[in-house]
Coordinates of C-alpha atoms in Angstrom, one line a residue:
M10 CA 0.0 -0.1 0.0
T11 CA 1.3 3.4 -0.9
N12 CA 0.0 6.7 0.4
K13 CA 1.6 9.7 -1.4
S14 CA 2.1 11.7 1.8
V15 CA 3.7 14.6 0.0
T16 CA 0.9 15.1 -2.4
R17 CA -1.5 14.6 0.4
R18 CA -0.3 17.7 2.2
G19 CA -0.9 19.6 -1.0
V20 CA -4.4 18.3 -1.3
L21 CA -5.2 19.3 2.3
K22 CA -3.9 22.8 1.7
S23 CA -6.1 23.2 -1.3
G24 CA -9.1 22.2 0.6
A25 CA -8.3 24.6 3.4
V26 CA -8.1 27.5 1.0
A27 CA -11.5 26.6 -0.6
G28 CA -13.0 26.4 2.9
T29 CA -12.6 30.2 3.2
G30 CA -15.3 30.5 0.5
L31 CA -12.9 31.7 -2.2
A32 CA -14.1 30.8 -5.7
L33 CA -11.6 28.6 -7.4
P34 CA -11.7 28.2 -11.2
T35 CA -12.3 24.6 -12.5
I36 CA -10.0 24.0 -15.4
F37 CA -9.1 20.5 -16.5
T38 CA -6.5 19.7 -19.1
A39 CA -5.6 16.4 -20.8
S40 CA -2.6 15.5 -23.0
S41 CA -3.6 15.4 -26.6
A42 CA -2.1 12.0 -26.7
A43 CA -4.3 10.7 -23.9
A44 CA -7.4 8.9 -24.6
F45 CA -9.0 10.1 -21.3
T46 CA -8.2 12.1 -18.3
N47 CA -5.3 10.8 -16.2
E48 CA -4.8 7.6 -18.3
P49 CA -2.2 5.6 -16.3
T50 CA 0.9 5.0 -18.2
G51 CA 3.3 3.6 -15.7
G52 CA 3.2 0.7 -13.3
S53 CA 0.8 2.2 -10.8
V54 CA -2.7 4.0 -10.7
T55 CA -3.8 6.7 -8.3
L56 CA -7.2 6.9 -6.6
G57 CA -8.4 9.9 -4.7
F58 CA -10.1 9.5 -1.2
N59 CA -12.0 12.6 -0.4
V60 CA -13.4 12.4 3.1
P61 CA -14.3 14.8 6.0
Q62 CA -11.3 14.6 8.4
T63 CA -12.5 17.8 10.2
G64 CA -16.0 19.2 10.7
P65 CA -19.3 17.7 12.1
Y66 CA -18.9 14.4 10.1
A67 CA -15.2 13.9 10.8
E68 CA -15.7 10.7 12.7
E69 CA -17.5 9.2 9.8
G70 CA -14.8 10.3 7.5
N71 CA -12.0 9.0 9.4
D72 CA -13.6 5.5 9.5
E73 CA -14.2 5.8 5.7
L74 CA -10.5 6.4 5.3
L75 CA -9.6 3.3 7.2
A76 CA -11.8 1.3 4.9
Q77 CA -10.4 2.8 1.8
Q78 CA -6.9 2.0 2.9
L79 CA -8.0 -1.6 3.6
A80 CA -9.5 -1.9 0.1
V81 CA -6.2 -0.7 -1.4
E82 CA -4.3 -3.4 0.6
H83 CA -6.7 -6.1 -0.6
L84 CA -6.5 -4.9 -4.2
N85 CA -2.7 -5.1 -4.0
G86 CA -2.7 -8.6 -2.6
E87 CA -1.9 -7.6 0.9
G88 CA -3.7 -8.9 4.1
D89 CA -6.3 -11.7 3.9
G90 CA -8.1 -10.4 0.7
G91 CA -11.3 -9.5 2.5
C92 CA -14.3 -9.4 0.2
L93 CA -12.2 -10.4 -2.8
N94 CA -12.8 -13.9 -1.5
T95 CA -16.6 -13.5 -1.3
F96 CA -17.4 -11.1 -4.2
T97 CA -19.4 -13.0 -6.8
S98 CA -17.3 -11.3 -9.6
K99 CA -13.9 -13.0 -9.8
A100 CA -12.2 -10.4 -12.0
L101 CA -10.0 -9.1 -9.2
K102 CA -6.9 -11.2 -8.6
G103 CA -5.1 -9.2 -5.8
N104 CA -2.4 -7.9 -8.3
G105 CA -3.7 -4.3 -8.4
I106 CA -6.0 -3.0 -11.1
L107 CA -5.2 -4.3 -14.5
G108 CA -1.8 -5.3 -13.2
K109 CA -1.0 -1.8 -11.9
K110 CA -0.2 -1.2 -8.2
V111 CA -2.9 0.9 -6.5
E112 CA -1.8 4.1 -4.8
F113 CA -3.8 6.8 -3.2
V114 CA -4.0 10.4 -2.2
T115 CA -6.4 11.9 0.3
G116 CA -8.2 15.2 1.0
D117 CA -10.3 16.8 3.6
T118 CA -13.8 17.8 2.6
Q119 CA -14.4 19.6 5.9
T120 CA -18.1 18.8 5.2
K121 CA -18.1 21.9 2.9
S122 CA -18.9 21.7 -0.8
D123 CA -16.3 24.3 -1.9
A124 CA -13.5 22.5 0.2
A125 CA -14.5 19.2 -1.2
R126 CA -14.5 20.4 -4.8
A127 CA -11.1 22.0 -4.3
S128 CA -9.5 18.9 -2.7
A129 CA -11.0 16.7 -5.5
K130 CA -9.8 19.1 -8.2
S131 CA -6.3 19.0 -6.6
M132 CA -6.2 15.2 -6.5
I133 CA -7.3 15.0 -10.2
E134 CA -5.1 17.8 -11.6
K135 CA -1.9 17.5 -9.4
D136 CA -1.9 13.9 -8.4
G137 CA -3.4 12.2 -11.4
A138 CA -6.3 10.5 -9.6
I139 CA -8.4 8.6 -12.0
M140 CA -11.3 8.0 -9.5
I141 CA -12.6 9.9 -6.5
N142 CA -14.4 8.1 -3.6
G143 CA -15.6 9.2 -0.3
G144 CA -17.7 12.0 1.4
S145 CA -20.1 11.9 4.3
S146 CA -22.5 14.7 3.2
S147 CA -24.9 14.8 0.2
G148 CA -24.1 18.5 -0.4
V149 CA -20.5 17.4 -0.8
A150 CA -21.4 14.4 -2.9
V151 CA -23.5 16.5 -5.4
A152 CA -20.7 19.1 -5.7
V153 CA -17.9 16.5 -6.2
Q154 CA -20.0 14.4 -8.6
G155 CA -20.6 17.5 -10.8
L156 CA -16.9 18.2 -10.7
C157 CA -15.9 14.7 -11.6
Q158 CA -18.4 14.7 -14.6
E159 CA -16.6 17.9 -15.8
A160 CA -13.2 16.4 -15.3
G161 CA -13.8 13.2 -17.0
V162 CA -13.2 10.9 -14.0
I163 CA -15.4 8.4 -12.1
F164 CA -17.0 9.4 -8.8
M165 CA -17.8 6.5 -6.6
A166 CA -19.9 8.3 -3.8
G167 CA -19.4 7.4 -0.2
L168 CA -21.9 8.2 2.4
T169 CA -24.6 10.2 0.7
H170 CA -28.3 9.7 1.5
A171 CA -30.1 12.6 -0.2
N172 CA -32.4 11.6 -3.0
D173 CA -30.8 14.3 -5.2
T174 CA -27.5 12.4 -5.6
T175 CA -29.2 9.9 -7.9
G176 CA -32.2 12.1 -8.6
K177 CA -32.1 15.6 -10.0
D178 CA -28.3 15.8 -9.6
K179 CA -27.4 12.5 -11.0
K180 CA -24.5 12.3 -13.4
A181 CA -23.2 9.6 -15.9
N182 CA -19.7 9.6 -14.3
G183 CA -21.2 9.1 -10.7
F184 CA -22.4 6.0 -8.9
R185 CA -24.0 5.6 -5.5
H186 CA -23.8 2.3 -3.4
F187 CA -25.4 3.9 -0.2
F188 CA -29.2 3.8 0.1
N189 CA -31.2 6.9 0.0
A190 CA -33.9 8.9 1.9
Y191 CA -36.8 7.4 0.0
M192 CA -35.6 3.9 1.0
S193 CA -35.4 4.9 4.6
G194 CA -39.0 6.1 4.5
A195 CA -40.1 3.0 2.7
A196 CA -38.4 0.7 5.2
L197 CA -39.1 2.7 8.4
A198 CA -42.8 3.6 8.0
P199 CA -44.3 0.2 8.3
V200 CA -42.3 -0.5 11.5
L201 CA -43.2 2.9 13.0
A202 CA -46.8 2.3 12.4
A203 CA -46.7 -1.2 13.8
E204 CA -44.9 -0.1 17.0
M205 CA -46.3 3.4 17.6
G206 CA -49.7 3.2 15.8
K207 CA -51.2 5.0 12.8
E208 CA -52.5 8.1 14.7
R209 CA -49.4 9.9 15.6
R210 CA -48.4 13.6 15.3
A211 CA -44.9 14.3 14.2
Y212 CA -42.6 17.3 14.6
H213 CA -39.5 17.3 12.4
L214 CA -36.0 19.0 13.0
T215 CA -34.1 18.9 9.8
A216 CA -30.5 19.7 8.8
D217 CA -30.8 22.6 6.5
Y218 CA -29.1 21.3 3.3
N219 CA -30.1 18.9 0.5
W220 CA -29.8 15.7 2.5
G221 CA -32.0 17.0 5.4
W222 CA -34.6 18.3 2.9
T223 CA -35.0 15.1 1.1
Q224 CA -34.9 13.0 4.3
E225 CA -37.7 15.1 5.7
E226 CA -39.8 14.9 2.5
S227 CA -39.4 11.1 2.3
I228 CA -40.3 10.5 6.0
V229 CA -43.2 12.9 5.9
A230 CA -44.6 11.3 2.8
S231 CA -44.2 7.7 4.0
T232 CA -45.7 8.3 7.5
E233 CA -48.5 10.5 6.2
A234 CA -49.5 7.8 3.9
L235 CA -50.0 5.6 7.0
G236 CA -52.1 8.1 8.8
W237 CA -49.6 10.3 10.7
E238 CA -50.0 14.0 10.8
T239 CA -47.0 16.4 10.5
V240 CA -47.3 19.2 13.1
N241 CA -44.3 21.2 12.0
T242 CA -41.0 21.0 10.1
V243 CA -38.1 23.3 11.3
K244 CA -34.7 23.7 9.6
T245 CA -31.6 23.8 11.7
P246 CA -28.1 25.0 10.5
L247 CA -25.5 22.3 9.8
A248 CA -23.0 24.1 12.0
S249 CA -25.3 24.0 15.1
T250 CA -24.0 22.3 18.3
D251 CA -26.8 23.2 20.7
F252 CA -30.3 22.4 19.7
S253 CA -32.0 23.4 23.0
S254 CA -33.8 26.4 21.4
Y255 CA -35.2 24.1 18.8
I256 CA -36.3 21.4 21.2
A257 CA -38.2 23.6 23.6
P258 CA -41.0 24.5 21.2
V259 CA -41.6 20.8 20.6
L260 CA -43.1 20.5 24.2
N261 CA -46.1 22.7 23.4
S262 CA -46.6 21.8 19.8
G263 CA -49.2 19.0 20.3
A264 CA -46.7 16.5 18.8
D265 CA -46.1 13.1 20.2
V266 CA -43.2 12.1 18.0
L267 CA -39.9 14.1 17.3
V268 CA -38.2 13.1 14.1
L269 CA -34.5 14.1 14.1
N270 CA -33.3 14.5 10.5
H271 CA -29.8 15.1 11.7
Y272 CA -26.6 13.0 11.1
G273 CA -23.2 12.6 12.8
G274 CA -22.4 15.1 15.6
N275 CA -25.6 17.0 14.8
M276 CA -27.7 13.9 15.7
V277 CA -25.7 13.2 18.8
N278 CA -26.2 16.8 20.1
S279 CA -29.9 17.2 19.2
L280 CA -30.8 13.8 20.6
T281 CA -28.9 14.6 23.8
N282 CA -30.7 18.0 24.1
A283 CA -34.1 16.1 23.6
I284 CA -33.3 13.7 26.3
Q285 CA -32.2 16.6 28.6
F286 CA -35.6 18.1 28.1
G287 CA -37.2 14.8 29.2
L288 CA -39.0 14.2 26.0
L289 CA -39.0 10.5 26.3
D290 CA -40.6 10.8 29.8
K291 CA -43.5 12.8 28.5
V292 CA -47.1 11.7 27.5
A293 CA -48.7 13.6 24.7
N294 CA -52.1 13.0 23.2
G295 CA -52.5 10.0 25.6
K296 CA -49.4 8.4 24.1
D297 CA -45.8 7.9 25.3
F298 CA -43.6 10.4 23.5
K299 CA -41.2 8.9 20.9
I300 CA -38.1 10.0 19.0
V301 CA -37.1 8.7 15.6
V302 CA -33.7 9.0 14.0
P303 CA -34.3 8.1 10.4
L304 CA -30.6 7.7 9.4
Y305 CA -28.3 5.9 11.9
S306 CA -24.7 4.9 12.1
E307 CA -22.8 2.9 14.6
L308 CA -20.5 5.9 15.3
M309 CA -23.5 8.1 16.1
A310 CA -25.0 5.6 18.3
A311 CA -21.8 5.3 20.2
G312 CA -21.6 9.0 20.6
A313 CA -25.1 9.4 21.8
G314 CA -24.5 6.5 24.4
E315 CA -27.5 5.7 26.7
N316 CA -29.7 8.2 24.8
I317 CA -30.3 6.0 21.8
K318 CA -31.8 3.1 23.8
G319 CA -35.1 2.1 22.1
V320 CA -34.9 4.8 19.3
L321 CA -35.7 3.5 15.9
G322 CA -34.0 4.3 12.6
S323 CA -32.6 2.9 9.4
M324 CA -29.2 1.9 8.1
N325 CA -27.5 0.9 4.9
W326 CA -25.6 -1.9 6.5
N327 CA -24.6 -3.2 9.9
W328 CA -21.6 -5.3 11.0
Q329 CA -23.8 -7.8 12.7
L330 CA -25.3 -9.1 9.4
Q331 CA -24.4 -12.7 8.8
D332 CA -23.9 -12.9 5.0
E333 CA -20.5 -14.0 3.9
G334 CA -19.4 -10.7 2.5
T335 CA -20.2 -8.8 5.8
K336 CA -18.3 -11.5 7.8
A337 CA -15.3 -11.3 5.6
F338 CA -15.1 -7.5 5.8
V339 CA -15.7 -7.4 9.5
K340 CA -13.0 -9.9 10.1
S341 CA -10.4 -8.0 7.9
F342 CA -11.3 -4.6 9.4
G343 CA -11.5 -5.8 12.9
E344 CA -8.2 -7.6 12.9
K345 CA -6.5 -4.5 11.4
Y346 CA -8.1 -1.8 13.4
G347 CA -9.4 -3.5 16.6
K348 CA -13.1 -2.5 16.1
P349 CA -16.0 -3.3 13.9
P350 CA -16.5 -1.1 10.8
S351 CA -19.2 1.5 10.5
N352 CA -21.8 1.5 7.6
S353 CA -20.0 4.5 6.1
A354 CA -16.7 2.5 6.1
Q355 CA -18.4 -0.4 4.4
T356 CA -19.9 1.6 1.6
C357 CA -16.5 3.2 0.7
Y358 CA -14.8 -0.1 0.9
A359 CA -17.4 -1.7 -1.4
Q360 CA -17.2 1.3 -3.8
V361 CA -13.4 1.0 -4.3
L362 CA -13.7 -2.7 -5.0
L363 CA -16.7 -2.2 -7.4
Y364 CA -14.7 0.4 -9.3
A365 CA -11.6 -1.8 -9.6
D366 CA -13.8 -4.8 -10.6
A367 CA -15.5 -2.7 -13.3
V368 CA -12.1 -1.7 -14.7
E369 CA -11.0 -5.3 -14.8
R370 CA -14.2 -6.4 -16.5
A371 CA -14.1 -3.6 -19.0
G372 CA -10.3 -4.1 -19.6
T373 CA -9.8 -0.3 -19.5
F374 CA -9.5 2.6 -17.1
N375 CA -11.5 4.7 -19.6
P376 CA -14.4 6.2 -17.7
C377 CA -16.8 5.2 -20.4
G378 CA -15.8 1.6 -20.2
V379 CA -16.3 1.7 -16.5
V380 CA -19.7 3.2 -16.8
E381 CA -20.7 0.5 -19.1
A382 CA -19.4 -2.2 -16.9
L383 CA -21.2 -0.8 -13.8
E384 CA -24.6 0.0 -15.3
D385 CA -27.1 -2.8 -14.5
F386 CA -24.4 -4.9 -12.9
E387 CA -25.8 -7.4 -10.4
F388 CA -23.5 -8.9 -7.7
D389 CA -23.4 -10.3 -4.3
G390 CA -20.7 -11.0 -1.6
L391 CA -20.1 -7.4 -0.4
G392 CA -22.9 -7.3 2.2
N393 CA -26.7 -6.9 2.2
G394 CA -27.1 -9.8 -0.2
P395 CA -27.9 -9.6 -3.9
T396 CA -27.4 -6.0 -5.2
W397 CA -28.2 -4.2 -8.5
Y398 CA -26.5 -1.1 -9.8
R399 CA -29.4 0.3 -11.8
G400 CA -28.4 1.8 -15.1
A401 CA -31.0 4.4 -15.3
D402 CA -29.7 6.4 -12.4
H403 CA -26.7 4.7 -11.0
Q404 CA -28.3 3.8 -7.7
C405 CA -27.6 0.5 -5.9
F406 CA -30.6 -1.5 -4.8
K407 CA -30.3 -3.9 -1.9
D408 CA -31.9 -4.8 1.4
V409 CA -32.3 -2.0 3.9
L410 CA -32.0 -2.4 7.7
V411 CA -34.4 -1.0 10.4
V412 CA -32.5 -0.8 13.6
R413 CA -33.1 0.2 17.2
G414 CA -30.8 1.5 20.0
N415 CA -30.0 -1.6 22.0
E416 CA -31.7 -1.6 25.4
N417 CA -29.2 -4.1 26.8
P418 CA -25.8 -3.8 25.1
T419 CA -23.2 -6.4 25.9
N420 CA -20.2 -4.5 24.8
A421 CA -19.1 -1.0 23.5
Y422 CA -19.9 -1.9 19.9
D423 CA -23.4 -3.6 20.6
T424 CA -25.1 -0.3 20.4
L425 CA -27.8 -1.1 17.8
E426 CA -30.0 -4.2 17.2
I427 CA -31.4 -5.1 13.8
V428 CA -35.2 -5.0 14.0
E429 CA -36.0 -5.9 10.5
I430 CA -34.1 -6.5 7.2
T431 CA -36.4 -4.9 4.6
P432 CA -36.2 -6.7 1.3
R433 CA -35.0 -4.9 -1.7
A434 CA -38.3 -5.1 -3.5
Q435 CA -40.0 -3.0 -0.8
V436 CA -37.6 -0.1 -1.3
E437 CA -37.4 0.0 -5.1
Y438 CA -39.0 2.8 -7.1
D439 CA -39.4 4.0 -10.7
P440 CA -36.5 6.2 -11.9
E441 CA -39.2 8.9 -12.7
H442 CA -40.6 8.9 -9.2
P443 CA -41.4 12.6 -8.3
M444 CA -38.8 12.6 -5.5
F445 CA -36.1 11.9 -8.1
A446 CA -37.5 13.9 -11.0
G447 CA -35.6 16.5 -12.9
G448 CA -32.0 16.5 -14.2
E449 CA -30.5 14.2 -16.8
L450 CA -28.0 11.4 -16.3
G451 CA -26.3 12.6 -19.5
K452 CA -23.5 10.9 -21.2
C453 CA -20.1 9.6 -19.9
N454 CA -17.3 12.2 -20.2
P455 CA -13.9 10.6 -20.6
G456 CA -12.3 14.1 -20.4
A457 CA -10.1 14.0 -23.5

C-alpha cells in the first residue's frame, strides 16, 4: 500500500483554501495523446479518497479512510483479501487493477462543498487521480460528482443519503452504493406504524441542506401515507452544536413524536438535548412520546450513548449481518483496526472494489468503459445480499435495515440491534418517481 504523503499535504492545503469561501476556477487539461483524463501509463494507478477529516462528520470520514486503505491493501494482494474472497465477480486477482499497483492520495472535505471540490480538483489535476471516492455529506457528494463529470473521471460516492444524488443531480460519471432517503422512509414507515400506531403527530427538526430536505420529505410522505400528521418542520443550521432552542417548542406543539433528520455530531447533540428536556418521559395525546432518527450509524449511536436506547432508525448496512461478505469485511477490518466497521466505512470499501472490478471487467480505465461495466451490474458478496447497480440512475438497490438503539448492550460496539431486514423489492421505485424527478444522467465524459 502506498500513500503519497507529499501530495496529500498539498491536497489538504487546497481544501483549506477553498473552505474560506474563495471561488476557485475549474480547469481540466488532458494531454492530446491521452485517450482520457489521467490515463495511467506507468506501473501504478492513483485513486483519490476525499473524506471529512474535520467538521461535524469527521468521525464518519476517518472511518471511511480506514476502509479505503484496507481496500487498497486487498487490491494489491496484501492482508487476507477481505471481500475479494466472497465477491461473486472474480475479475480481481489481488495484483492491483489491470496489473497496476494501486496508490492513493487523500483530501479533507471539511463537510463543505467548496472545500470538497477544491480537494478533489487538486487530486485530479496535481496527483493524477483517476477515480474519486468518499464523502459523508450529500451536499459534498453532489458538488464533487458534478466536478468529476466535468473532469472526466469516475466518482464512486461514499456516504450520501439525499435523493438528489441519484435524482435531479445524477451524473453519468457518478455512482452511489449507499441507500437513500426514500428507501429509509419505505423501510421505516411500516415499522413505525406497527410499533407506535397510525395516529401519531410528528414534529421534524431537519438539517438545512439537501440531505435533510429530502430526508424530511421522504419520512413525511411515507408516514402521512399511513395516517400520521405532520405538526411542524423546522430547519436547523448544519453548524449547530446546541439544539436546545429548537427542542423547547416541541413541548407545546401538540406533537407526540420528534423526528431528528440530523446526522453525525448534529444527531448526537440534538438527541442529547431532547433527552435533557425529558421528551421520552412525556405523555402527549395520551401516548408515550417517541423519538425517531431516520438515518443511523454505529458511530452516532456510540456518541449518543444511553440516549439512543429504544430509538428507531434505518441503516445501509450493519456489522452484525451474517452474510459471507459482511463476515469477511468485519474480520479484515476488525483484525487491522481493533473494532467493527461503520456502515460509512463499508460503503466506501465496497465502492473501491466495485470500481476496480469494473475496470478489470471492462479491460480499461477509460471512464466510459467503467460506466458501461457498472450499469445494470448485479452482484453479491459485499454485504446486504444480492445488489443491483441500476443503469437508469446509477443507484444501488439492496436490502435496507431498520434498527433500534440496544436496550441491553453487551459491549461497547453492541449499540444497535437489527429490528428488520427490509427486502430490496420494498424499497425499489421508478426512476421517474417525483422525489427523483428533474435532471438528466447525461453521457459519460472521458475528459479527453
